[in-house]
Amino acid sequence: MSDGAGSRMSVAGALGLSVTSSVAIVICNKYLISTLGFFFATTLTSWHLMVTFFTLHVAQRLRFFEPKPIDARTVISFGLLNGISIGLLNLCLGFNSMTKLAIIPFTMVLETIFLNKKFSQSIKASLMVLLLGVGIASVTDLQLNLLGSIIAVLTIAATCVGQILTNQIQRRLKVSSTQLLYQSSPYQSAVLLITGPFVDKLLTKRDVFDYNYTVQVVVFIVLSCSIAVCVNFSTFLVIGTTSPVTYQVLGHLKTCLVLSFGYMLLKDPFTVRNVVGILIAIFGMGLYSYYSVTESRKKSEAAAGSLPVSAQMSEKDSAPLLGAKSSPWQETKDVESFDYLPRTAKSAFTGRPWIPSGFSNAV
């Protein structure tokens, strides 16, 4: 199998794992919240990240991957940003659908301004069709207020910056998704462990410590945490091997699948509007996939044509699902820092300190 075919298989596997695990955890959590009455989503997310860290720690001890030290300031700031982003997402529940719709255009604006990334008219048009469909299918009546709008804007900014950094740190510091998640998950979990009970009490008027934990509830919490390991791993993997925009497109596919499975398995309300919106969204996803693959193939052919034969034979793009000992990810044992990045990228998302003030996130 050629390197190109192997790379495409890895990306396809990451996308499949992300969709499957995300839909599974949404259905599990929906049963946990709606049927069993466990309404503490932020606290549950902190447990997800804690279990993810311990699982990766065991995997590292068993030599499934080699840890790669990253500059402390970089990984701590990144972990705090992701943790805060998750907390903000839970706070803006009334604006959740609109917030998710705004993430793609905001991400494109940031990447265009600060990373000089270009998006073709075909890609932009396909994304407009996608967002239109998802909006029709999922957005309900909104009651706008100043506080909710501010929280939504902060959520969009933190989520976009966090996802762009997830991609940039992996690419520029040459760390795998596994290594980055292993390094950052303790800080993400810590933020949510501290703030989760307060956020949940603010949203639900209930205390997580006073909840009656039955055997059935505990079983579903353990199941949710187990699935979350796959969700968190595949999130970092997809963003690192594709792009933040592609990850958000995949997220909208998950939304459509959750709506469909919710109707079939949990008997959630389903209207003609939902059906029409999902069909439009799927059409938009198809257009985006077609244009993305077409443009990627053209760039690959152009790059291959401009390289000497010897360079083509020696240049390989290796991105294993788990960093093996022989992987290029482990060639450098020294601590990696984000400080050597070009000023355009660094000042965009870093500055001094490199996380913008007000955001300190993606699963």
Coordinates of C-alpha atoms in Angstrom, one line a residue:
M1 CA 0.0 0.0 0.0
S2 CA 1.4 3.5 -1.0
D3 CA 2.0 6.2 1.6
G4 CA -0.9 8.2 0.1
A5 CA -3.3 5.3 0.3
G6 CA -2.2 4.6 3.9
S7 CA -2.7 8.3 4.9
R8 CA -6.2 8.3 3.4
M9 CA -7.0 5.1 5.3
S10 CA -5.8 6.7 8.5
V11 CA -7.9 9.8 8.0
A12 CA -11.0 7.6 7.1
G13 CA -10.4 5.6 10.2
A14 CA -10.2 8.7 12.4
L15 CA -13.4 10.2 10.8
G16 CA -15.2 6.9 11.3
L17 CA -14.1 6.5 14.9
S18 CA -15.1 10.2 15.6
V19 CA -18.6 9.8 14.2
T20 CA -19.3 6.4 15.8
S21 CA -18.0 7.3 19.3
S22 CA -19.7 10.8 19.3
V23 CA -23.1 9.5 18.3
A24 CA -22.8 6.7 20.9
I25 CA -21.8 9.0 23.7
V26 CA -24.7 11.4 22.8
I27 CA -27.2 8.6 23.0
C28 CA -25.7 7.3 26.2
N29 CA -25.7 10.8 27.8
K30 CA -29.2 11.5 26.6
Y31 CA -30.5 8.4 28.4
L32 CA -28.4 9.3 31.5
I33 CA -29.9 12.8 31.6
S34 CA -33.4 12.4 30.2
T35 CA -34.3 9.1 31.7
L36 CA -32.1 8.7 34.8
G37 CA -32.2 12.3 35.7
F38 CA -28.4 12.9 35.9
F39 CA -28.2 16.5 34.8
F40 CA -24.6 17.3 35.7
A41 CA -23.1 17.6 32.2
T42 CA -20.0 19.7 33.1
T43 CA -19.0 17.5 36.0
L44 CA -19.5 14.4 33.8
T45 CA -17.2 15.9 31.2
S46 CA -14.5 16.4 33.8
W47 CA -14.8 12.7 34.7
H48 CA -14.5 11.9 30.9
L49 CA -11.2 13.8 30.7
M50 CA -9.9 12.3 33.9
V51 CA -10.6 8.8 32.7
T52 CA -9.0 9.6 29.3
F53 CA -5.8 10.7 31.0
F54 CA -5.6 7.6 33.2
T55 CA -6.3 5.4 30.2
L56 CA -3.5 7.1 28.2
H57 CA -1.2 6.8 31.2
V58 CA -1.7 3.1 31.3
A59 CA -1.3 2.9 27.5
Q60 CA 2.0 4.8 27.8
R61 CA 3.2 2.5 30.6
L62 CA 2.4 -0.5 28.4
R63 CA 4.5 1.1 25.6
F64 CA 1.7 1.7 23.2
F65 CA 3.1 5.2 22.6
E66 CA 6.1 7.2 23.7
P67 CA 5.3 10.5 25.6
K68 CA 6.9 13.6 24.1
P69 CA 7.6 16.5 26.5
I70 CA 6.1 19.8 25.4
D71 CA 6.9 23.2 26.8
A72 CA 5.0 23.6 30.1
R73 CA 3.6 27.0 29.3
T74 CA 2.2 25.8 26.0
V75 CA 0.5 22.7 27.2
I76 CA -0.9 24.3 30.4
S77 CA -2.3 27.3 28.5
F78 CA -3.7 25.0 25.8
G79 CA -5.3 22.7 28.4
L80 CA -6.8 25.5 30.3
L81 CA -8.2 27.1 27.1
N82 CA -9.9 23.8 26.2
G83 CA -11.3 23.3 29.6
I84 CA -12.8 26.8 29.7
S85 CA -14.2 26.3 26.2
I86 CA -16.1 23.2 27.3
G87 CA -17.4 25.0 30.4
L88 CA -18.6 27.9 28.2
L89 CA -20.3 25.5 25.8
N90 CA -22.4 24.1 28.7
L91 CA -23.3 27.6 29.8
C92 CA -24.7 28.7 26.5
L93 CA -27.1 25.8 26.1
G94 CA -29.9 28.1 24.9
F95 CA -27.6 29.3 22.1
N96 CA -25.9 25.9 21.4
S97 CA -27.1 25.4 17.9
M98 CA -26.4 28.9 16.8
T99 CA -23.0 28.8 18.5
K100 CA -22.0 25.7 16.6
L101 CA -23.1 27.2 13.3
A102 CA -21.0 30.2 13.9
I103 CA -17.8 28.3 14.6
I104 CA -17.1 27.3 11.0
P105 CA -17.2 30.9 9.5
F106 CA -15.3 32.3 12.5
T107 CA -12.6 29.6 12.2
M108 CA -12.2 30.4 8.5
V109 CA -11.9 34.1 9.2
L110 CA -9.1 33.4 11.8
E111 CA -7.2 31.1 9.5
T112 CA -7.5 33.5 6.6
I113 CA -6.2 36.5 8.6
F114 CA -3.6 34.9 10.8
L115 CA -2.4 31.8 8.9
N116 CA -2.9 33.1 5.4
K117 CA -5.0 30.1 4.5
K118 CA -7.1 30.3 1.4
F119 CA -10.6 28.8 0.9
S120 CA -12.0 28.5 -2.6
Q121 CA -15.4 29.8 -3.6
S122 CA -16.5 26.1 -4.1
I123 CA -15.6 25.3 -0.5
K124 CA -17.3 28.4 0.8
A125 CA -20.5 27.7 -1.2
S126 CA -20.7 24.1 0.0
L127 CA -20.2 25.2 3.6
M128 CA -23.1 27.7 3.2
V129 CA -25.4 24.9 2.0
L130 CA -24.3 22.7 4.9
L131 CA -24.9 25.4 7.5
L132 CA -28.2 26.2 6.0
G133 CA -29.3 22.6 6.3
V134 CA -28.1 22.2 9.9
G135 CA -29.8 25.5 10.8
I136 CA -33.1 24.4 9.4
A137 CA -32.8 21.0 11.2
S138 CA -31.6 22.0 14.6
V139 CA -32.1 25.6 15.4
T140 CA -35.3 26.3 17.4
D141 CA -36.7 29.6 18.7
L142 CA -34.1 31.8 20.3
Q143 CA -34.6 34.3 23.0
L144 CA -31.6 36.7 22.8
N145 CA -30.3 38.5 25.8
L146 CA -27.1 40.4 26.5
L147 CA -25.5 38.0 28.9
G148 CA -26.3 35.0 26.7
S149 CA -24.9 36.7 23.6
I150 CA -21.6 37.6 25.4
I151 CA -21.2 34.0 26.6
A152 CA -21.9 32.7 23.1
V153 CA -19.3 35.0 21.6
L154 CA -16.7 34.0 24.2
T155 CA -17.5 30.3 23.5
I156 CA -17.1 30.7 19.8
A157 CA -13.8 32.5 20.2
A158 CA -12.4 30.0 22.7
T159 CA -13.5 27.0 20.7
C160 CA -12.1 28.2 17.4
V161 CA -8.7 29.2 18.9
G162 CA -8.5 25.9 20.8
Q163 CA -9.2 23.8 17.7
I164 CA -6.8 25.8 15.5
L165 CA -4.1 25.4 18.2
T166 CA -4.9 21.7 18.4
N167 CA -4.0 21.5 14.7
Q168 CA -1.0 23.9 14.8
I169 CA 0.7 22.4 17.9
Q170 CA 0.6 18.9 16.4
R171 CA 1.9 20.0 13.0
R172 CA 4.6 22.5 14.1
L173 CA 5.8 20.7 17.2
K174 CA 5.6 17.3 15.5
V175 CA 3.6 15.6 18.3
S176 CA 0.9 13.1 17.7
S177 CA -2.7 13.5 18.7
T178 CA -2.1 10.9 21.5
Q179 CA 0.9 12.7 22.9
L180 CA -0.9 16.1 22.9
L181 CA -4.0 14.7 24.5
Y182 CA -2.0 12.9 27.2
Q183 CA -0.1 16.1 28.1
S184 CA -3.1 18.4 28.1
S185 CA -6.0 16.3 29.5
P186 CA -5.0 16.7 33.2
Y187 CA -5.3 20.5 32.9
Q188 CA -8.6 20.3 31.0
S189 CA -10.0 17.9 33.6
A190 CA -8.7 20.1 36.5
V191 CA -10.6 23.2 35.2
L192 CA -13.8 21.3 34.9
L193 CA -13.5 19.4 38.2
I194 CA -13.2 22.7 40.0
T195 CA -15.8 24.6 38.1
G196 CA -18.2 21.8 37.1
P197 CA -20.3 21.5 40.3
F198 CA -20.8 25.3 40.3
V199 CA -21.7 25.5 36.6
D200 CA -24.1 22.5 36.9
K201 CA -25.8 24.0 40.0
L202 CA -26.2 27.3 38.2
L203 CA -27.8 25.6 35.3
T204 CA -29.9 22.9 37.0
K205 CA -30.5 24.2 40.6
R206 CA -29.3 20.8 41.8
D207 CA -26.2 19.7 43.6
V208 CA -24.1 16.9 42.1
F209 CA -23.0 15.8 45.6
D210 CA -26.6 15.3 46.8
Y211 CA -27.6 13.1 43.9
N212 CA -28.7 9.6 44.6
Y213 CA -26.2 7.4 42.7
T214 CA -28.0 4.1 41.9
V215 CA -26.3 1.1 40.3
Q216 CA -27.9 1.8 36.9
V217 CA -26.7 5.4 37.0
V218 CA -23.1 4.4 37.9
V219 CA -23.1 1.8 35.1
F220 CA -24.1 4.4 32.5
I221 CA -21.6 6.9 33.9
V222 CA -18.8 4.3 33.5
L223 CA -20.1 3.5 30.0
S224 CA -20.1 7.2 29.1
C225 CA -16.5 7.7 30.4
S226 CA -15.3 4.7 28.4
I227 CA -16.8 6.0 25.2
A228 CA -15.4 9.4 26.0
V229 CA -11.9 8.1 25.7
C230 CA -12.5 7.3 22.0
V231 CA -14.3 10.6 21.5
N232 CA -11.4 12.7 23.0
F233 CA -8.7 10.6 21.1
S234 CA -10.6 10.9 17.8
T235 CA -11.2 14.6 18.2
F236 CA -7.5 15.4 18.5
L237 CA -6.7 12.9 15.7
V238 CA -9.2 14.3 13.2
I239 CA -8.1 18.0 13.9
G240 CA -4.5 17.0 13.6
T241 CA -4.8 15.0 10.4
T242 CA -7.3 17.2 8.6
S243 CA -8.3 20.7 9.8
P244 CA -10.5 22.5 12.3
V245 CA -13.0 23.3 9.5
T246 CA -13.3 19.6 8.5
Y247 CA -13.7 18.7 12.1
Q248 CA -16.7 21.1 12.4
V249 CA -18.2 19.7 9.2
L250 CA -17.9 16.3 10.8
G251 CA -19.6 17.7 13.9
H252 CA -22.6 18.8 11.9
L253 CA -22.8 15.3 10.4
K254 CA -23.0 14.0 14.0
T255 CA -25.8 16.4 14.7
C256 CA -27.8 15.0 11.8
L257 CA -27.1 11.5 12.9
V258 CA -28.0 12.2 16.5
L259 CA -31.3 13.8 15.4
S260 CA -32.1 10.7 13.3
F261 CA -31.0 8.1 15.9
G262 CA -32.9 10.1 18.6
Y263 CA -36.1 9.7 16.7
M264 CA -35.5 6.0 15.9
L265 CA -34.2 4.9 19.3
L266 CA -35.5 7.4 21.9
K267 CA -38.7 8.4 20.0
D268 CA -37.7 12.1 20.1
P269 CA -40.0 14.5 18.1
F270 CA -39.2 14.6 14.4
T271 CA -40.8 17.0 11.9
V272 CA -40.7 17.6 8.2
R273 CA -38.5 20.6 8.9
N274 CA -35.9 18.2 10.5
V275 CA -36.0 15.9 7.5
V276 CA -35.6 18.7 5.0
G277 CA -32.8 20.3 7.0
I278 CA -30.9 17.0 7.3
L279 CA -31.2 16.3 3.6
I280 CA -29.8 19.8 2.7
A281 CA -27.0 19.4 5.2
I282 CA -26.0 16.0 3.8
F283 CA -26.0 17.5 0.3
G284 CA -23.7 20.3 1.6
M285 CA -21.4 17.7 3.2
G286 CA -21.2 15.8 0.0
L287 CA -20.2 19.0 -1.9
Y288 CA -17.6 19.9 0.7
S289 CA -16.1 16.4 0.6
Y290 CA -16.0 16.4 -3.2
Y291 CA -14.4 19.8 -3.5
S292 CA -11.9 19.1 -0.6
V293 CA -10.8 15.8 -2.2
T294 CA -10.5 17.4 -5.7
E295 CA -8.5 20.4 -4.4
S296 CA -6.3 18.2 -2.2
R297 CA -5.5 15.9 -5.2
K298 CA -4.6 18.9 -7.4
K299 CA -2.3 20.3 -4.7
S300 CA -0.6 16.8 -4.3
E301 CA -0.1 16.4 -8.0
A302 CA 1.3 20.0 -8.3
A303 CA 3.7 19.4 -5.4
A304 CA 4.8 16.0 -6.7
G305 CA 5.5 17.5 -10.1
S306 CA 7.7 20.3 -8.6
L307 CA 9.9 17.9 -6.5
P308 CA 12.9 16.0 -7.8
V309 CA 12.5 12.3 -8.0
S310 CA 14.9 11.7 -5.1
A311 CA 12.9 14.0 -2.9
Q312 CA 9.6 12.3 -3.8
M313 CA 11.1 9.0 -2.9
S314 CA 12.4 10.1 0.5
E315 CA 9.6 12.4 1.6
K316 CA 7.0 10.6 3.7
D317 CA 4.1 11.9 5.7
S318 CA 3.7 9.6 8.7
A319 CA 0.9 10.1 11.1
P320 CA 0.3 6.9 13.1
L321 CA -2.8 6.4 15.2
L322 CA -0.6 5.6 18.1
G323 CA 3.0 6.9 18.2
A324 CA 5.2 3.8 17.7
K325 CA 8.9 3.8 18.8
S326 CA 10.0 4.0 15.2
S327 CA 7.7 6.9 14.4
P328 CA 9.1 10.3 13.4
W329 CA 7.1 11.8 16.3
Q330 CA 9.7 10.4 18.7
E331 CA 12.8 11.3 16.9
T332 CA 13.3 14.4 19.1
K333 CA 13.4 13.7 22.9
D334 CA 13.9 17.3 24.0
V335 CA 11.1 19.5 25.2
E336 CA 9.3 21.1 22.3
S337 CA 8.2 24.8 22.5
F338 CA 5.7 26.8 20.6
D339 CA 8.1 29.8 20.8
Y340 CA 9.9 29.1 17.5
L341 CA 6.8 29.6 15.4
P342 CA 6.7 32.3 12.7
R343 CA 5.6 35.6 14.1
T344 CA 2.4 35.6 11.9
A345 CA 1.1 32.4 13.4
K346 CA 2.5 32.9 16.9
S347 CA 1.1 36.4 17.3
A348 CA -2.3 35.3 16.0
F349 CA -2.9 32.8 18.8
T350 CA -0.2 33.4 21.2
G351 CA 1.1 36.8 21.9
R352 CA 2.9 37.2 25.2
P353 CA 1.5 35.2 26.9
W354 CA 0.3 33.2 24.0
I355 CA -3.3 32.6 25.0
P356 CA -5.6 35.7 24.5
S357 CA -6.7 37.4 27.6
G358 CA -10.2 36.2 28.5
F359 CA -9.7 32.7 27.2
S360 CA -7.5 30.4 29.2
N361 CA -10.8 24.4 25.3
A362 CA -12.3 21.3 20.4
V363 CA -14.3 16.0 22.4

